[in-house]
XYZ file of C-alpha atoms in Angstrom:
208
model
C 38.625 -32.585 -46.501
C 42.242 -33.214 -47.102
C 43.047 -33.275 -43.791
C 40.351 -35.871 -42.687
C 42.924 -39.038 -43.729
C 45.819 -37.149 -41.751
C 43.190 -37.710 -38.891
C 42.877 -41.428 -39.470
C 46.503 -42.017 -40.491
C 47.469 -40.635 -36.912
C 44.267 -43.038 -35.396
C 45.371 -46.287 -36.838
C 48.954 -46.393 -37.878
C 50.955 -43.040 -36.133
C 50.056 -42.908 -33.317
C 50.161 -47.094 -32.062
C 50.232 -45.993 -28.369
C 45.984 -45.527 -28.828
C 45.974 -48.991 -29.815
C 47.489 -50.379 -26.368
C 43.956 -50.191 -24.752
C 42.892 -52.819 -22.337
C 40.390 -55.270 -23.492
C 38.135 -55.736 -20.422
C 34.918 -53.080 -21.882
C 35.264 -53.629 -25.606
C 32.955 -50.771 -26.896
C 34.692 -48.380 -25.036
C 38.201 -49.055 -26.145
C 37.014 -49.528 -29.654
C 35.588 -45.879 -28.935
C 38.246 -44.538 -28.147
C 40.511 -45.044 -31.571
C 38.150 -42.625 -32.621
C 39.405 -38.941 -31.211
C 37.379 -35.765 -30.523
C 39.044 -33.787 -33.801
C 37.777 -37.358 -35.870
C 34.804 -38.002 -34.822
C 34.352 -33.546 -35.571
C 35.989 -34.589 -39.281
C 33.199 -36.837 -39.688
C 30.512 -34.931 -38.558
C 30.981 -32.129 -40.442
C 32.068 -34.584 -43.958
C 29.215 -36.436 -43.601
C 26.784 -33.639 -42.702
C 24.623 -35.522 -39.737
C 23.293 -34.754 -36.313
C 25.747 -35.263 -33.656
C 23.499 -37.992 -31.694
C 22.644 -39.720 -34.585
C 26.430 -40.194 -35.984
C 27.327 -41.333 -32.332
C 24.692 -43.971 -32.746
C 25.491 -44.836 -35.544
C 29.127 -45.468 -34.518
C 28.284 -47.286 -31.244
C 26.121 -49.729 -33.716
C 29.040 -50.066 -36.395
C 31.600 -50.806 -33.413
C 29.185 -53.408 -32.115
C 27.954 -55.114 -35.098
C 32.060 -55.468 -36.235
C 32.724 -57.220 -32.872
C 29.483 -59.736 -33.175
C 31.302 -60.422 -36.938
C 34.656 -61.126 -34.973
C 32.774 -63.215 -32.420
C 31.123 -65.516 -34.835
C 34.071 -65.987 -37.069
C 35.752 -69.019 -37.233
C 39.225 -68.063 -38.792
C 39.882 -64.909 -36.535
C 43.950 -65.798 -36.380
C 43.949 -66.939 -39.835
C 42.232 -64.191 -40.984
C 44.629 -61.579 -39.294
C 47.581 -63.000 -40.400
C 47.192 -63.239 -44.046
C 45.729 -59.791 -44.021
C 48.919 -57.933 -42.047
C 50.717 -56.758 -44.834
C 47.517 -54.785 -46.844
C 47.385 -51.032 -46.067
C 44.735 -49.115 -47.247
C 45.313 -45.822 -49.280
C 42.632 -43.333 -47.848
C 44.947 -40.341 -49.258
C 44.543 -41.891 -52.878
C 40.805 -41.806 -52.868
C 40.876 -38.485 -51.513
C 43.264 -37.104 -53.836
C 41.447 -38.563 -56.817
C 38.296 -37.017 -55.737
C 36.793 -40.175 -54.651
C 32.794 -39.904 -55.113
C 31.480 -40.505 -51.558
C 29.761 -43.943 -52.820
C 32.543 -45.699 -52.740
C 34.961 -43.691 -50.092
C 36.526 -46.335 -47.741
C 35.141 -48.860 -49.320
C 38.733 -50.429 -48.793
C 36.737 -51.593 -45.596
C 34.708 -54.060 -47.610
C 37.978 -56.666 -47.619
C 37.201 -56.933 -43.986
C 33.081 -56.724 -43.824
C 33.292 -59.339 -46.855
C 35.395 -61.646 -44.573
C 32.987 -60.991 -41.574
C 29.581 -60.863 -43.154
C 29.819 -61.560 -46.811
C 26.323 -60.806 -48.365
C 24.966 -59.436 -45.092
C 27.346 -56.184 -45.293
C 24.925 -54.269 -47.185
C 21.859 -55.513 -45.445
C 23.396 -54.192 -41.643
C 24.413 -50.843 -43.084
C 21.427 -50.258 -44.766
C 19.407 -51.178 -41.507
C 21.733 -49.330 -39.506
C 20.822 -46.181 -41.810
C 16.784 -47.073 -41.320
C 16.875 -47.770 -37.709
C 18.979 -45.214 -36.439
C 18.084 -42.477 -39.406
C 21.396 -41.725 -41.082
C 21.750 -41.362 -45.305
C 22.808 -44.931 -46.551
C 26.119 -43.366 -47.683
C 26.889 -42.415 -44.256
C 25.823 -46.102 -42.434
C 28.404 -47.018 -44.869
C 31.169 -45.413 -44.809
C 31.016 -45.143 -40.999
C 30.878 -49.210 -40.748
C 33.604 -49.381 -43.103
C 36.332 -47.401 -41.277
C 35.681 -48.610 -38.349
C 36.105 -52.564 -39.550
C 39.248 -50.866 -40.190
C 40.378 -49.113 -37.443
C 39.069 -52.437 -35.550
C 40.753 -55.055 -37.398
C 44.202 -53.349 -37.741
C 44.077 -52.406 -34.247
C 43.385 -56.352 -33.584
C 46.561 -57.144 -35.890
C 48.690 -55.347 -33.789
C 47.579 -56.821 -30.539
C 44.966 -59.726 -30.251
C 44.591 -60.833 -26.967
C 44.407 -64.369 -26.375
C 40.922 -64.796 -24.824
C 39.265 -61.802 -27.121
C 36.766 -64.272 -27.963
C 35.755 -65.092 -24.459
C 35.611 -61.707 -23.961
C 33.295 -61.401 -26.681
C 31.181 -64.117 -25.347
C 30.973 -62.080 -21.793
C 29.817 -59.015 -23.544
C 26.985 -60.096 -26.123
C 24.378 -58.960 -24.006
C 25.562 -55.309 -24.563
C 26.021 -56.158 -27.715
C 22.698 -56.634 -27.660
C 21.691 -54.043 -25.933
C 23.234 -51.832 -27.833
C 22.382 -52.815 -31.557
C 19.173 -52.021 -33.382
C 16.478 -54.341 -33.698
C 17.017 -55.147 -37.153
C 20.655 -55.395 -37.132
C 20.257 -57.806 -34.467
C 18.082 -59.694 -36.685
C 20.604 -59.688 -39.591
C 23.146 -60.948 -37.612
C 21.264 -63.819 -35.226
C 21.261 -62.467 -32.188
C 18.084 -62.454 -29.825
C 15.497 -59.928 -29.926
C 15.556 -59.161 -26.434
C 15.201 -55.593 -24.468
C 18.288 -55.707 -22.321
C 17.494 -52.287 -21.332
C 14.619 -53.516 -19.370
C 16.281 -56.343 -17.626
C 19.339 -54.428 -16.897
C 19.139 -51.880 -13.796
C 22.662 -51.352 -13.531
C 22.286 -47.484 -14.500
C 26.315 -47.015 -14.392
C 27.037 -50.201 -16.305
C 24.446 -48.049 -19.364
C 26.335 -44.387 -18.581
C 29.909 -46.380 -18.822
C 29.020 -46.581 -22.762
C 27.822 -43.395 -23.421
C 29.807 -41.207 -25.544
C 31.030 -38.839 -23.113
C 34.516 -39.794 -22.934
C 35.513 -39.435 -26.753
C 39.372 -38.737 -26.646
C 40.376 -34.899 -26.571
């Protein structure tokens, strides 16, 4: 386990270049701060099935960026957060209990859902069928990995581009989630034939 933060320190803060991603398919490059050797670190700390954890993710990454996209304070927000950094190696070092690893992440999920954090995680863990501990944990790194990557580069029509993509955030996201978090019920999957516009967000092309 200690080298599982060495993994995220080199995600989020050593290694910047991952966070000069182009904006145009959101999911994906929000995917993609999330490497191969991570996403194994995870896997095997939080002791799930492979599809399920992916799943998981994808609905983490997607509820985040519906928080983002209904926020009113985005640049605000950003800028009075830049100088907090988040410990991970203290938590591990102290033999941080797994109920409240990264929990760090609730500054951000506080700011983008406030009493509805604990509702989406524990929906993501019914609707997807993941522990509660790991629906948790998983949505709070990646409101971190999201929003720091976001502080270092916010483009200036993200919302926009959030606008252009809420149908896949629809698609993508649970039922209940969706329910949570006031977006229509509605089976894009259906309506949607494009069958390479659905393979372009699998999770096939996690970093090596």
């Amino acid at each position: 386990m200690s080298h599982f933060i060495d993994y995220l320190k080199q995600i989020y803060i050593d290694n910047p270049a991952l966070t000069k991603v182009s904006m145009t398919n959101l999911v994906n490059n929000f995917k993609n701060l999330i490497s191969n050797e991570l996403f194994l670190k995870l896997l095997g700390y939080l002791d799930e099935k492979d599809a399920l954890l992916k799943k998981t993710i994808e609905a983490s990454i997607c509820a985040v960026l519906v928080g983002i996209k209904k926020s009113n304070d985005l640049d605000v927000f950003l800028k009075s957060s830049q100088n907090l950094s988040f410990d991970f190696e203290a938590q591990l070092n102290n033999y941080c209990p797994k109920e409240s690893l990264f929990s760090c992440g609730y500054l951000y999920l506080d700011w983008l859902f406030a009493v509805k954090k604990d509702r989406i995680s524990e929906m993501i863990s019914n609707e997807i069928g993941v522990r509660s501990e790991t629906a948790r944990i998983v949505l709070n790194v990646v409101s971190i990995l999201i929003i720091n990557d976001l502080k270092k580069d916010t483009p200036k029509n993200l919302i926009s581009i959030l606008e252009s993509q809420s149908e896949i955030f629809c698609r993508l996201l649970p039922r209940g989630v969706k329910l949570i978090l006031g977006l229509p019920n509605v089976d894009y999957a259906t309506s949607v034939a494009n069958e390479n516009e659905s393979s372009l967000f699998s999770f096939s092309f996690f970093k090596k």
